[in-house]
mmCIF file of C-alpha atoms in Angstrom:
data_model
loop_
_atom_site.group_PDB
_atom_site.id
_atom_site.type_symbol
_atom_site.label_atom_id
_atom_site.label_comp_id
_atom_site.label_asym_id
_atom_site.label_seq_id
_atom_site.Cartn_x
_atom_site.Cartn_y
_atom_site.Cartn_z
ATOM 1 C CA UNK K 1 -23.970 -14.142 12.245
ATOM 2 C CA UNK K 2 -22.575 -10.396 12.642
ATOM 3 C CA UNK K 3 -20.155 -11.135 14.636
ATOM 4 C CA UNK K 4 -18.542 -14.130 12.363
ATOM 5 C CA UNK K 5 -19.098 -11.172 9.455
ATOM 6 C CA UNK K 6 -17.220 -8.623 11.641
ATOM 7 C CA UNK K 7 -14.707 -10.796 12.977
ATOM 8 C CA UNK K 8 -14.181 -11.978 9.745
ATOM 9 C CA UNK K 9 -13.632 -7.950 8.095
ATOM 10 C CA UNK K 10 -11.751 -6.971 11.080
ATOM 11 C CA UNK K 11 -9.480 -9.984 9.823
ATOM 12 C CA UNK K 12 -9.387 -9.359 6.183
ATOM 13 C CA UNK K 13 -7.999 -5.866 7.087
ATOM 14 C CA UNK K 14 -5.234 -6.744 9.505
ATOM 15 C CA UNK K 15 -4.104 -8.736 6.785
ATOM 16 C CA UNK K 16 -4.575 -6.068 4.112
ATOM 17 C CA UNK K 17 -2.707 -3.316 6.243
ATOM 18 C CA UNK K 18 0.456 -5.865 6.586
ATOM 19 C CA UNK K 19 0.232 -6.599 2.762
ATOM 20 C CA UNK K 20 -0.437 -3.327 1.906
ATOM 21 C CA UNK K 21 2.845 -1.856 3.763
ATOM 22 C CA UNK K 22 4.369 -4.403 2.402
ATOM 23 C CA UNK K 23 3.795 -2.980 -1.157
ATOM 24 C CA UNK K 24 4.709 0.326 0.228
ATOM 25 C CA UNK K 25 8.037 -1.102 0.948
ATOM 26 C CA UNK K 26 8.892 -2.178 -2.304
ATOM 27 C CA UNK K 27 7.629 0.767 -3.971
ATOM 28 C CA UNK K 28 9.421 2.765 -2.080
ATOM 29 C CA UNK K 29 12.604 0.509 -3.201
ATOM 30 C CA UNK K 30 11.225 0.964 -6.656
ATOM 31 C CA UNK K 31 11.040 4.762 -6.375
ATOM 32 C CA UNK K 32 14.883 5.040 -4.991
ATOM 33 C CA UNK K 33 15.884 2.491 -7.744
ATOM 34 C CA UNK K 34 14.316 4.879 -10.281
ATOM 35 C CA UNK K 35 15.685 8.270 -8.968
ATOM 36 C CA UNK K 36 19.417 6.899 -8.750
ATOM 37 C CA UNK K 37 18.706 5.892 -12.365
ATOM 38 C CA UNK K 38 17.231 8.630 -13.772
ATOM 39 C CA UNK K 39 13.639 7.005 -14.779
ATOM 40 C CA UNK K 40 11.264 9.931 -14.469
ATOM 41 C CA UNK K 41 8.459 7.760 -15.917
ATOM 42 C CA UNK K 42 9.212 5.133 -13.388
ATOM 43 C CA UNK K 43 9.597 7.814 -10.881
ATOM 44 C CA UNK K 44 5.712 8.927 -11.796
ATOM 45 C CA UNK K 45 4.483 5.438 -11.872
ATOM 46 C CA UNK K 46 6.043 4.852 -8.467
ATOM 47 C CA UNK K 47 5.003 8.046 -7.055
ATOM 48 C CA UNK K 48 1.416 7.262 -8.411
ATOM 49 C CA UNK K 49 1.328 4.137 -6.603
ATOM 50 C CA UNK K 50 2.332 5.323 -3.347
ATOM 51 C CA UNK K 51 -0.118 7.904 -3.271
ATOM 52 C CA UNK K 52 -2.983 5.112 -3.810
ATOM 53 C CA UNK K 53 -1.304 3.202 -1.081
ATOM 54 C CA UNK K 54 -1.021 5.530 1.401
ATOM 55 C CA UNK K 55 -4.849 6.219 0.627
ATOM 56 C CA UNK K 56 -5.583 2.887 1.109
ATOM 57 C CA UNK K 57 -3.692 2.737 4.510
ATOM 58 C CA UNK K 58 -6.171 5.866 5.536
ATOM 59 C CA UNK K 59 -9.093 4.225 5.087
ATOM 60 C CA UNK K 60 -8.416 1.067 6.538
ATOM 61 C CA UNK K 61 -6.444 2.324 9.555
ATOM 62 C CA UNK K 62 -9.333 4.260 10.591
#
């Protein structure tokens, strides 16, 4: 029953990682987008994002 419940996390996070760089991706698009524009609250929002991203990517690249 541990195992299936390991196997199962080790799974879910795999996935995660690829969705989560993913996201990165695109906000990093977003960002660029927002600097060649001029958005500076877009800019923060992005920015903000990213940071929580790359957080995530700490923890569950560990």
């Amino acid at each position: 029953m541990v195992e299936q419940f390991n196997t199962a996390l080790e799974k879910y996070i795999q996935k995660r990682i690829i969705v989560a760089k993913m996201e990165l991706d695109y906000e990093l698009a977003v960002l660029f987008d927002a600097l060649e524009i001029g958005d500076q609250e877009q800019v923060q929002r992005s920015k903000a994002k990213l940071a929580e991203l790359r957080e995530e990517l700490l923890v569950l690249e560990k």
